[in-house]
Short mmCIF file of C-alpha atoms in Angstrom, two decimals:
data_model
loop_
_atom_site.label_atom_id
_atom_site.label_comp_id
_atom_site.label_asym_id
_atom_site.label_seq_id
_atom_site.Cartn_x
_atom_site.Cartn_y
_atom_site.Cartn_z
CA MET A 1 25.62 -5.80 -15.76
CA ASP A 2 26.41 -3.91 -12.53
CA ASN A 3 25.83 -6.27 -9.60
CA LYS A 4 26.41 -3.77 -6.79
CA ILE A 5 22.74 -2.78 -6.81
CA VAL A 6 19.85 -5.24 -6.93
CA PHE A 7 16.28 -4.16 -7.53
CA ILE A 8 13.83 -6.08 -5.36
CA ILE A 9 10.47 -6.08 -7.15
CA ASN A 10 7.71 -6.62 -4.61
CA LYS A 11 4.22 -6.55 -6.12
CA SER A 12 2.36 -7.46 -2.92
CA GLU A 13 -0.66 -5.21 -2.45
CA ILE A 14 -2.66 -7.20 0.09
CA THR A 15 -2.27 -4.66 2.90
CA ALA A 16 -3.68 -1.60 1.12
CA GLY A 17 -7.24 -0.37 1.05
CA THR A 18 -7.19 0.35 -2.70
CA ARG A 19 -6.19 -1.80 -5.67
CA GLY A 20 -3.55 -1.20 -8.31
CA ALA A 21 -0.32 -0.70 -6.38
CA SER A 22 0.90 -4.09 -7.62
CA LEU A 23 1.33 -2.37 -10.99
CA GLY A 24 3.56 0.32 -9.47
CA PRO A 25 6.96 -1.33 -10.01
CA GLU A 26 6.09 -2.05 -13.64
CA ALA A 27 4.82 1.51 -14.08
CA ILE A 28 8.27 2.74 -13.04
CA LYS A 29 9.82 0.43 -15.64
CA VAL A 30 7.38 1.79 -18.24
CA ALA A 31 8.51 5.31 -17.35
CA ALA A 32 12.12 4.20 -17.91
CA ARG A 33 11.32 2.72 -21.31
CA LYS A 34 9.49 5.89 -22.30
CA ILE A 35 12.67 7.94 -21.97
CA GLY A 36 15.02 5.22 -23.23
CA SER A 37 16.62 4.61 -19.84
CA ASP A 38 18.62 1.39 -19.49
CA LEU A 39 18.41 1.48 -15.68
CA PHE A 40 16.73 -1.89 -15.36
CA GLU A 41 18.89 -3.48 -18.02
CA LYS A 42 22.13 -2.53 -16.27
CA HIS A 43 21.15 -3.87 -12.85
CA SER A 44 19.94 -7.25 -11.72
CA SER A 45 16.55 -7.74 -10.10
CA CYS A 46 14.78 -10.19 -7.83
CA ASN A 47 11.02 -10.77 -7.82
CA VAL A 48 9.40 -11.43 -4.46
CA LYS A 49 6.69 -14.06 -4.42
CA ASN A 50 3.32 -12.51 -3.59
CA VAL A 51 -0.09 -13.82 -2.60
CA ASN A 52 -2.27 -11.19 -4.22
CA GLU A 53 -4.81 -13.89 -5.07
CA LEU A 54 -6.01 -13.47 -1.47
CA LEU A 55 -7.64 -10.25 -2.64
CA ASP A 56 -10.16 -12.36 -4.56
CA VAL A 57 -11.68 -13.83 -1.40
CA PRO A 58 -13.03 -12.17 1.76
CA THR A 59 -10.60 -11.80 4.63
CA VAL A 60 -11.47 -13.42 7.96
CA TYR A 61 -9.27 -11.07 9.99
CA PRO A 62 -11.10 -7.72 10.22
CA PHE A 63 -8.47 -6.05 12.42
CA ALA A 64 -5.49 -7.37 10.45
CA LYS A 65 -6.73 -7.93 6.93
CA ARG A 66 -4.92 -10.77 5.15
CA ILE A 67 -2.34 -11.06 7.90
CA ASP A 68 -1.91 -14.73 6.98
CA GLY A 69 -0.73 -13.72 3.51
CA LEU A 70 1.41 -10.90 4.86
CA LEU A 71 3.20 -13.39 7.11
CA SER A 72 4.31 -15.33 4.02
CA VAL A 73 5.43 -12.10 2.29
CA TYR A 74 7.46 -11.12 5.37
CA LYS A 75 9.18 -14.50 5.28
CA GLU A 76 9.96 -14.18 1.57
CA LEU A 77 11.41 -10.70 2.03
CA ASN A 78 13.35 -11.77 5.10
CA THR A 79 15.10 -14.42 3.00
CA ASP A 80 15.59 -12.32 -0.14
CA ILE A 81 16.87 -9.19 1.60
CA SER A 82 19.22 -11.02 3.97
CA THR A 83 20.64 -13.09 1.09
CA ILE A 84 21.37 -10.01 -1.00
CA LEU A 85 22.94 -8.11 1.89
CA ASN A 86 25.11 -11.08 2.80
CA LYS A 87 26.49 -10.97 -0.74
CA GLY A 88 27.61 -7.40 -0.17
CA GLN A 89 25.00 -5.97 -2.55
CA PHE A 90 22.71 -2.98 -2.08
CA PRO A 91 18.96 -3.71 -2.34
CA ILE A 92 16.63 -1.04 -3.70
CA VAL A 93 13.11 -2.28 -3.04
CA LEU A 94 10.38 -1.18 -5.45
CA ALA A 95 7.27 -2.26 -3.61
CA ALA A 96 3.55 -2.01 -4.16
CA ASP A 97 2.06 -1.20 -0.77
CA HIS A 98 3.92 -0.21 2.39
CA GLY A 99 2.65 -3.05 4.55
CA SER A 100 5.48 -5.41 3.69
CA ALA A 101 8.21 -2.96 4.73
CA GLY A 102 8.43 -4.80 8.03
CA GLY A 103 9.62 -7.83 6.08
CA THR A 104 12.38 -5.74 4.52
CA ILE A 105 13.52 -4.56 7.95
CA SER A 106 13.38 -8.14 9.22
CA GLY A 107 15.68 -9.16 6.38
CA ILE A 108 18.20 -6.45 7.25
CA LYS A 109 18.19 -7.56 10.88
CA SER A 110 18.55 -11.22 9.87
CA ALA A 111 21.60 -10.35 7.79
CA PHE A 112 23.12 -8.30 10.61
CA PRO A 113 21.61 -9.58 13.88
CA ASP A 114 24.18 -7.80 16.04
CA LYS A 115 23.89 -4.46 14.25
CA ARG A 116 21.78 -1.50 15.33
CA ILE A 117 19.39 -0.39 12.58
CA GLY A 118 18.25 3.19 12.05
CA VAL A 119 15.04 3.83 10.11
CA VAL A 120 14.20 6.98 8.15
CA TRP A 121 10.47 6.88 7.37
CA ILE A 122 9.49 9.45 4.71
CA ASP A 123 5.73 9.19 4.47
CA ALA A 124 2.43 10.98 4.91
CA HIS A 125 1.46 8.34 7.50
CA ALA A 126 3.05 7.05 10.70
CA ASP A 127 2.24 3.36 10.01
CA ILE A 128 2.55 2.46 13.68
CA HIS A 129 -0.96 1.11 14.29
CA THR A 130 -1.57 -2.41 15.59
CA PRO A 131 -4.52 -4.79 15.28
CA TYR A 132 -5.65 -3.42 18.64
CA THR A 133 -5.78 0.21 17.46
CA THR A 134 -6.38 0.15 13.69
CA PRO A 135 -9.46 1.99 12.41
CA SER A 136 -9.45 0.15 9.07
CA GLY A 137 -7.73 -3.20 9.55
CA ASN A 138 -5.46 -2.42 6.59
CA MET A 139 -2.00 -3.65 7.45
CA HIS A 140 -0.09 -1.04 5.49
CA GLY A 141 -0.68 1.02 8.62
CA MET A 142 1.19 -1.43 10.87
CA PRO A 143 4.70 -2.29 9.58
CA LEU A 144 6.63 -0.23 12.10
CA ALA A 145 4.71 -1.62 15.07
CA SER A 146 5.51 -5.13 13.86
CA VAL A 147 9.28 -4.59 13.89
CA MET A 148 9.30 -2.50 17.07
CA ASN A 149 7.32 -5.09 19.04
CA ILE A 150 4.53 -2.61 19.74
CA ASP A 151 0.95 -3.54 20.66
CA ASN A 152 -0.15 -0.17 22.08
CA LEU A 153 -2.67 -1.82 24.38
CA GLU A 154 -2.97 1.48 26.27
CA CYS A 155 -4.97 2.78 23.30
CA LYS A 156 -6.82 -0.45 22.57
CA LYS A 157 -10.13 -0.04 20.74
CA ASN A 158 -10.55 -3.44 19.04
CA ASP A 159 -11.30 -6.82 20.58
CA VAL A 160 -8.91 -8.98 18.58
CA ASP A 161 -9.57 -12.72 18.23
CA ALA A 162 -7.04 -15.30 19.39
CA ILE A 163 -6.03 -16.44 15.88
CA THR A 164 -5.24 -12.87 14.82
CA VAL A 165 -3.21 -12.36 17.98
CA LYS A 166 -1.23 -15.52 17.23
CA LEU A 167 -0.53 -14.41 13.65
CA TRP A 168 0.45 -10.93 14.84
CA GLU A 169 2.97 -12.43 17.25
CA GLU A 170 4.35 -14.61 14.42
CA LEU A 171 4.64 -11.56 12.19
CA LYS A 172 6.62 -9.69 14.85
CA GLY A 173 8.88 -12.72 15.19
CA VAL A 174 9.90 -13.19 11.55
CA GLY A 175 13.67 -13.43 11.27
CA VAL A 176 15.32 -12.31 14.48
CA THR A 177 12.62 -12.82 17.09
CA ASN A 178 13.35 -9.83 19.29
CA LYS A 179 12.65 -6.18 18.53
CA LYS A 180 14.38 -5.09 15.31
CA VAL A 181 14.26 -1.30 15.75
CA ASN A 182 14.50 0.89 18.85
CA SER A 183 12.20 3.89 19.15
CA GLU A 184 15.16 6.28 19.40
CA ASP A 185 16.42 4.92 16.06
CA LEU A 186 13.28 5.82 14.10
CA VAL A 187 12.82 9.22 12.46
CA TYR A 188 9.70 10.44 10.67
CA ILE A 189 9.83 12.97 7.84
CA GLY A 190 6.72 14.44 6.22
CA VAL A 191 4.17 12.53 8.32
CA ARG A 192 0.94 14.54 8.52
CA ASP A 193 -2.04 12.14 8.57
CA VAL A 194 -2.19 10.27 11.88
CA GLU A 195 -4.80 8.97 14.31
CA LYS A 196 -4.81 9.76 18.02
CA GLN A 197 -3.66 6.22 18.90
CA GLU A 198 -0.56 6.71 16.78
CA VAL A 199 0.14 10.15 18.23
CA ALA A 200 -0.09 8.64 21.72
CA VAL A 201 2.51 5.96 21.06
CA ILE A 202 4.78 8.38 19.17
CA GLU A 203 4.74 10.74 22.14
CA GLN A 204 5.12 7.93 24.66
CA LEU A 205 8.21 6.58 22.88
CA GLY A 206 9.64 10.01 22.04
CA ILE A 207 9.95 9.25 18.33
CA LYS A 208 11.58 12.07 16.38
CA TRP A 209 9.19 13.69 13.91
CA PHE A 210 10.11 16.26 11.27
CA LYS A 211 6.96 17.70 9.78
CA VAL A 212 6.60 19.28 6.35
CA GLU A 213 6.80 22.71 7.98
CA ASP A 214 10.16 21.76 9.47
CA VAL A 215 11.52 20.80 6.05
CA ARG A 216 10.42 24.23 4.76
CA GLU A 217 11.70 26.20 7.73
CA TYR A 218 15.09 24.55 8.18
CA GLY A 219 15.78 23.11 4.72
CA VAL A 220 16.70 19.62 3.59
CA ASN A 221 20.37 19.80 4.56
CA ALA A 222 19.58 20.77 8.14
CA ILE A 223 17.01 17.99 8.45
CA VAL A 224 19.44 15.41 7.05
CA ASN A 225 22.22 16.59 9.36
CA SER A 226 19.89 16.31 12.35
CA VAL A 227 18.78 12.79 11.33
CA ASN A 228 22.37 11.67 10.81
CA GLU A 229 23.30 13.03 14.22
CA GLN A 230 20.43 11.21 15.89
CA LEU A 231 21.29 7.93 14.16
CA LYS A 232 25.05 8.22 14.59
CA GLU A 233 25.15 5.26 16.98
CA CYS A 234 23.37 3.03 14.44
CA ASP A 235 25.45 0.66 12.37
CA LEU A 236 23.07 0.60 9.39
CA ILE A 237 20.30 2.81 8.05
CA TYR A 238 17.20 1.80 6.12
CA VAL A 239 15.31 4.52 4.24
CA SER A 240 11.65 3.93 3.43
CA PHE A 241 10.11 6.39 0.98
CA ASP A 242 6.36 6.39 0.39
CA VAL A 243 5.46 8.55 -2.60
CA ASP A 244 2.43 9.88 -0.71
CA SER A 245 4.94 11.90 1.33
CA MET A 246 4.90 14.24 -1.67
CA ASP A 247 2.15 16.78 -2.28
CA PRO A 248 -0.28 15.15 -4.76
CA ASP A 249 -1.01 18.49 -6.39
CA LEU A 250 2.67 18.74 -7.31
CA THR A 251 2.97 15.13 -8.49
CA SER A 252 -0.31 13.29 -9.08
CA TYR A 253 -2.95 11.34 -7.20
CA GLY A 254 -1.36 8.11 -8.40
CA THR A 255 -1.01 6.62 -4.94
CA GLY A 256 -3.38 4.80 -2.60
CA THR A 257 -3.76 7.37 0.17
CA PRO A 258 -2.76 10.84 -1.09
CA VAL A 259 -2.58 13.65 1.46
CA LYS A 260 -2.34 17.31 0.52
CA ASN A 261 0.36 19.69 1.74
CA GLY A 262 3.25 17.26 1.44
CA ILE A 263 6.89 17.78 0.57
CA THR A 264 7.75 18.79 -2.98
CA PRO A 265 9.27 16.38 -5.51
CA ASN A 266 12.52 18.35 -5.32
CA GLU A 267 12.58 18.08 -1.52
CA ALA A 268 11.93 14.35 -1.79
CA LYS A 269 14.74 13.97 -4.32
CA GLU A 270 17.16 15.98 -2.19
CA LEU A 271 16.32 13.93 0.89
CA LEU A 272 16.87 10.63 -0.90
CA ILE A 273 20.08 11.89 -2.49
CA GLU A 274 21.54 13.00 0.83
CA PHE A 275 20.60 9.81 2.66
CA SER A 276 22.06 7.78 -0.22
CA LYS A 277 25.39 9.51 0.32
CA ASN A 278 25.55 8.18 3.88
CA LYS A 279 27.65 5.02 3.72
CA LYS A 280 25.64 3.56 6.59
CA THR A 281 22.55 3.46 4.37
CA ALA A 282 22.24 -0.21 3.41
CA CYS A 283 18.78 -0.43 1.84
CA ILE A 284 16.25 1.95 0.30
CA GLU A 285 12.59 1.11 -0.26
CA ILE A 286 10.20 3.04 -2.51
CA VAL A 287 6.48 2.27 -2.29
CA GLU A 288 2.86 3.02 -3.18
CA VAL A 289 3.04 4.12 -6.83
CA ASN A 290 -0.42 3.27 -8.18
CA PRO A 291 -0.91 3.91 -11.92
CA CYS A 292 -4.58 2.90 -11.71
CA LEU A 293 -5.25 6.04 -9.69
CA ASP A 294 -3.01 8.38 -11.67
CA GLU A 295 -4.98 11.14 -13.35
CA LYS A 296 -1.83 12.36 -15.13
CA LYS A 297 -1.00 9.23 -17.13
CA ASN A 298 1.79 7.66 -15.05
CA LYS A 299 3.16 10.94 -13.72
CA MET A 300 3.84 9.50 -10.25
CA ALA A 301 5.96 6.72 -11.75
CA GLU A 302 7.88 9.25 -13.84
CA VAL A 303 8.63 11.40 -10.80
CA THR A 304 9.69 8.29 -8.88
CA LEU A 305 11.95 7.09 -11.70
CA GLU A 306 13.82 10.40 -11.63
CA ILE A 307 14.50 9.91 -7.92
CA VAL A 308 15.55 6.28 -8.39
CA GLU A 309 18.02 7.18 -11.13
CA GLU A 310 19.61 9.83 -8.91
CA ILE A 311 20.09 7.52 -5.94
CA VAL A 312 21.44 4.70 -8.11
CA ASP A 313 24.15 6.99 -9.47
CA ILE A 314 25.15 8.01 -5.95
CA ILE A 315 25.21 4.49 -4.50
CA LYS A 316 27.35 3.23 -7.39
CA LYS A 317 29.95 5.91 -6.63
CA ARG A 318 30.15 5.25 -2.89
#
């Protein structure tokens, strides 16, 4: 067994608005078995404890749904990710929903508290809402705000109760208690479905944003070179890939919040391949495969598996 790479299987789906993403990591394994791939036999894996049973009862936090459960998931990921990184291994996180990505980033920062972390966020959504600005209360729209210590009170629209505020502050403080990521060290690729509150904070902080049109106009290599240049002062890079960054008409609708006019599967693969080649890249997360919503019989998982196999081969050769 090759111990350089460890798959982190995170089935937490408490932050999404739809059900079924908890089956995503297993759907990717099913896709591997279908083609006789031994990917998951050759590499070790770690299962993150989840609290998906909270989905069976009503949430009492309308502006931060199940934030109490998410706090425990953050803590689990903080421990698991930091432990794996401290062993010199490379974690590839196969996660259900995107809400727990802040826990992954917390774990990276806990492992390397003095290091500067760059974040490449490949997604249809900006995920930089807060309990004060969220239109839905679904916390898969808030992971970046949690690790950047953002409240965005300038765009406040929700009157958040004191208990939620307390839990939000605890969430932001998991692991290293200060801000984990600087705004100049975050880059968006493919984001195209945002609310005005998110646009306001993105513009205020000057966050770099490559839209789908930019990928088409300049090409993947130019985008990657630009990202690497921007993040050249960072010590480590974390890449977070939400499958809804891809155009659902070219993949499938097997994800919780599909958005048309995304990047192509080939563009996604090329992006992940190029970022995997960067020796600063220390962790890659892949999220939001939902076989329950897949009208093409697990097509999204099959497309995702192809990407995962490519990046594994590259990381092993670094």
